[in-house]
CSV table of C-alpha atoms in Angstrom, one decimal:
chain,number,residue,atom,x,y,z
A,319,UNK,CA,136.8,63.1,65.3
A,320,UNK,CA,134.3,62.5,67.9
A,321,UNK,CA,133.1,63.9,71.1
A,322,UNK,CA,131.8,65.4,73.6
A,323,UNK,CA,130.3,68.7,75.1
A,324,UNK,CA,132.3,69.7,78.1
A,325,UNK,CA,130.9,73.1,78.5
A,326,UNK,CA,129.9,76.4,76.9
A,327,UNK,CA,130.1,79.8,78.3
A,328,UNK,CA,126.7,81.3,77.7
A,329,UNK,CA,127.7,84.9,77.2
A,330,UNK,CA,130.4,84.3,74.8
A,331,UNK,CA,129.5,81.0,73.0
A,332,UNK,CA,133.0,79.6,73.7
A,333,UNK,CA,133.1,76.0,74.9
A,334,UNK,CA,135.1,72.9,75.1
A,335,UNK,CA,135.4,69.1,74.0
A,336,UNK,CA,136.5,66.5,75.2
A,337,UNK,CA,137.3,64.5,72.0
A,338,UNK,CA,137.4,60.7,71.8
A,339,UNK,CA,141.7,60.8,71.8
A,340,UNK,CA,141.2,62.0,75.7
A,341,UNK,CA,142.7,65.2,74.6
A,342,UNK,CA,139.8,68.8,75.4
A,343,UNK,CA,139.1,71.1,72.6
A,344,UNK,CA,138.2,74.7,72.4
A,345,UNK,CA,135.3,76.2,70.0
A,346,UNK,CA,134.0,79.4,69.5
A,347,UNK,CA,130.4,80.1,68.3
A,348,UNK,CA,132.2,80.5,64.7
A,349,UNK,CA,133.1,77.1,64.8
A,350,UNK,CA,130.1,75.5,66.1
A,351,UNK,CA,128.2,74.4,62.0
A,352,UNK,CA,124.8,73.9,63.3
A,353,UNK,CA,122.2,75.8,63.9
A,354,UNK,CA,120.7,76.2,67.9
A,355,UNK,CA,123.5,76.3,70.6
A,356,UNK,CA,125.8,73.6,72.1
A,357,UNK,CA,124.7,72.1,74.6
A,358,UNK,CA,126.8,70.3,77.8
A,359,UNK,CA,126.5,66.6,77.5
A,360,UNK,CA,125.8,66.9,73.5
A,361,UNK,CA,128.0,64.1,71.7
A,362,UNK,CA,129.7,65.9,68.4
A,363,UNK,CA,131.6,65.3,65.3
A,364,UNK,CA,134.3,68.0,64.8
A,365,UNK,CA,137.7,68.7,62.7
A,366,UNK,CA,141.1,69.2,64.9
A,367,UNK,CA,143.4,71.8,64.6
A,368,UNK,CA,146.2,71.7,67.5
A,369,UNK,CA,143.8,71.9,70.6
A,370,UNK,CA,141.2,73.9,68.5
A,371,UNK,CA,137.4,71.9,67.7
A,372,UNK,CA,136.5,73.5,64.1
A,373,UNK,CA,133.4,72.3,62.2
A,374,UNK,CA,131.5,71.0,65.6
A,375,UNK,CA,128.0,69.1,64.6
A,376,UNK,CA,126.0,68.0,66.9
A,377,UNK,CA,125.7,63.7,66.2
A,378,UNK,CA,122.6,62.2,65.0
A,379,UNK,CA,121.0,59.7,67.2
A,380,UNK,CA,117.4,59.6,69.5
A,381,UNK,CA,115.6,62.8,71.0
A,382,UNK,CA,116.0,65.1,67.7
A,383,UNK,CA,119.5,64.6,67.0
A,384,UNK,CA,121.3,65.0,70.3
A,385,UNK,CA,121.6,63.8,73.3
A,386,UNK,CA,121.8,66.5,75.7
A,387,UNK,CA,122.1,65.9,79.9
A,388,UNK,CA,119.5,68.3,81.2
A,389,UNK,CA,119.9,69.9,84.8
A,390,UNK,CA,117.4,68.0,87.4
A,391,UNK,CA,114.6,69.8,87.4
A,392,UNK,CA,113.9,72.2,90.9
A,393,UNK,CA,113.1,70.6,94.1
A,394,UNK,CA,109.8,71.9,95.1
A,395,UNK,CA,109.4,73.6,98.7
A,396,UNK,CA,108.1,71.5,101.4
A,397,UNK,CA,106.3,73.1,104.0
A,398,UNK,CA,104.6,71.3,107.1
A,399,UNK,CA,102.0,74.0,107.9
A,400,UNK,CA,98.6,74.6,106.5
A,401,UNK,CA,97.7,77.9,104.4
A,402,UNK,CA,93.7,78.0,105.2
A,403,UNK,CA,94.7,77.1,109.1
A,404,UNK,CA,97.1,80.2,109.2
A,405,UNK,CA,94.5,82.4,107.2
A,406,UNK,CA,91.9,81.0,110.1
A,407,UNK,CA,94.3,81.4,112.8
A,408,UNK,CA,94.9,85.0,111.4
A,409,UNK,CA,91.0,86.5,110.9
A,410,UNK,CA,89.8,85.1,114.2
A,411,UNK,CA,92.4,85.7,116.5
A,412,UNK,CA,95.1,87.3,114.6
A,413,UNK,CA,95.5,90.6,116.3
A,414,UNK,CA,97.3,88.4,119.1
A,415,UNK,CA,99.9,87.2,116.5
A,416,UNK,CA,99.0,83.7,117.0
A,417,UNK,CA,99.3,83.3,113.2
A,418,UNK,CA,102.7,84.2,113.3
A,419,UNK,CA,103.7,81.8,116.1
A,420,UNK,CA,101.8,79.4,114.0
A,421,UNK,CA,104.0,80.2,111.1
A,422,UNK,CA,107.3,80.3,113.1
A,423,UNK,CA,107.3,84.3,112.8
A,424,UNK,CA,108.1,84.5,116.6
A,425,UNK,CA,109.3,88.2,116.0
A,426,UNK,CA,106.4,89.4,114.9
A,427,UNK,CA,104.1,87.6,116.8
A,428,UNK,CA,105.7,88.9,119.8
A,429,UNK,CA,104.7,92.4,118.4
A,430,UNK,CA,101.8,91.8,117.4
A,431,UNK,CA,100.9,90.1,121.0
A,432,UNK,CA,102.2,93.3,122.8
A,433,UNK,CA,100.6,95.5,120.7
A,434,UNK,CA,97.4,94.2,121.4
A,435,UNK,CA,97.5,95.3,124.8
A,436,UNK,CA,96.3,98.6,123.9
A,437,UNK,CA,94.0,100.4,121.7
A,438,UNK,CA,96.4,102.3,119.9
A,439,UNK,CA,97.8,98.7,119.2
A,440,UNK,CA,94.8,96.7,118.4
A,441,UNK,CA,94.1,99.6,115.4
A,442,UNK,CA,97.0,98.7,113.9
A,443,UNK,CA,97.3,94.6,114.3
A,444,UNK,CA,93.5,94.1,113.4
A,445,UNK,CA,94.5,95.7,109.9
A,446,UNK,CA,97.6,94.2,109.5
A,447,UNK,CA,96.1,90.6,110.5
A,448,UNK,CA,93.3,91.3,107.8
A,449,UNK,CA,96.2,91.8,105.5
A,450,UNK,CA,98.2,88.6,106.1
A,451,UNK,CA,94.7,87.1,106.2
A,452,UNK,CA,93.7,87.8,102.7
A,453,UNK,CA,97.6,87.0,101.3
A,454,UNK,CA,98.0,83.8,102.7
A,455,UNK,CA,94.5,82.8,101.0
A,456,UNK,CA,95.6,84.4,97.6
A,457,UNK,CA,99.4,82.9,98.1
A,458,UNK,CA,99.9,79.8,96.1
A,459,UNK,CA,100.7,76.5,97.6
A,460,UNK,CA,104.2,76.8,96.1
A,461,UNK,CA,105.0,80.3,97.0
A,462,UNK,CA,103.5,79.2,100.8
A,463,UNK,CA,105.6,76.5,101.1
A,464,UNK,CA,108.9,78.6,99.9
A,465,UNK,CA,107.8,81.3,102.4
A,466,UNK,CA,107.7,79.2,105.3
A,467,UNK,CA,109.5,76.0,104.9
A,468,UNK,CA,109.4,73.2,107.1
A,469,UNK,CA,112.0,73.2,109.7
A,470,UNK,CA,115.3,70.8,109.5
């Protein structure tokens, strides 16, 4: 009989077909006669027994043998702000935090903006500007953009 790959449970091997008689069938990784792993979507040849899938092959046909649906692949993060402009923002006037409001970080802007007001304060937002300075410029575009993603 002929069918199809329903699914497969990854930590135990088990999965289930849906065979060309509309009726499902279970398999276990004992029954499946190939070598490599089932795959959802994969079209198979198999034996019947009650509601059991024994001797599962995967079909020949295009693409190595089987024709398996893969997942779309990720979405990549958008982001509508600049990198080098919040690095910029952050070296020349970052111990006021305006990098953060740039970056919609209005928390820690806000900190950083108050903390400026004294000395005490500017010792410890002139470092930690620096700091997001030098990681925004060594951040890649993709991690960036997952960081701080543009608004909806």
């Amino acid at each position: 009989m002929r069918g199809q790959v329903l699914g497969v449970d990854t930590r135990t091997g088990e999965g289930l077909v849906a065979g060309d008689d509309g009726k499902r069938y279970r398999f276990t990784p004992e029954d499946w006669a190939q070598r490599g792993e089932p795959a959802i979507g994969l079209q198979v040849d198999f034996e019947s027994d009650g509601d059991r899938a024994l001797s599962v092959f995967p079909m020949p046909g295009a693409g190595g043998g089987c024709h398996v649906l893969a997942p779309p692949p990720p979405r990549a993060p958008v982001t509508d702000r600049n990198k080098y402009v919040a690095a910029l923002l952050a070296f020349f006037i970052g111990t006021l935090g305006v990098h953060r409001f740039y970056l919609r970080r209005t928390g820690s802007g806000i900190v950083m903006l108050v903390m400026s007001i004294t000395v005490i304060g500017l010792l410890i937002s002139a470092p930690w500007a620096l700091v997001d300075t030098i990681r925004y410029l060594v951040m890649s575009d993709r991690d960036f953009a997952a960081r701080y993603p543009r608004e909806r």
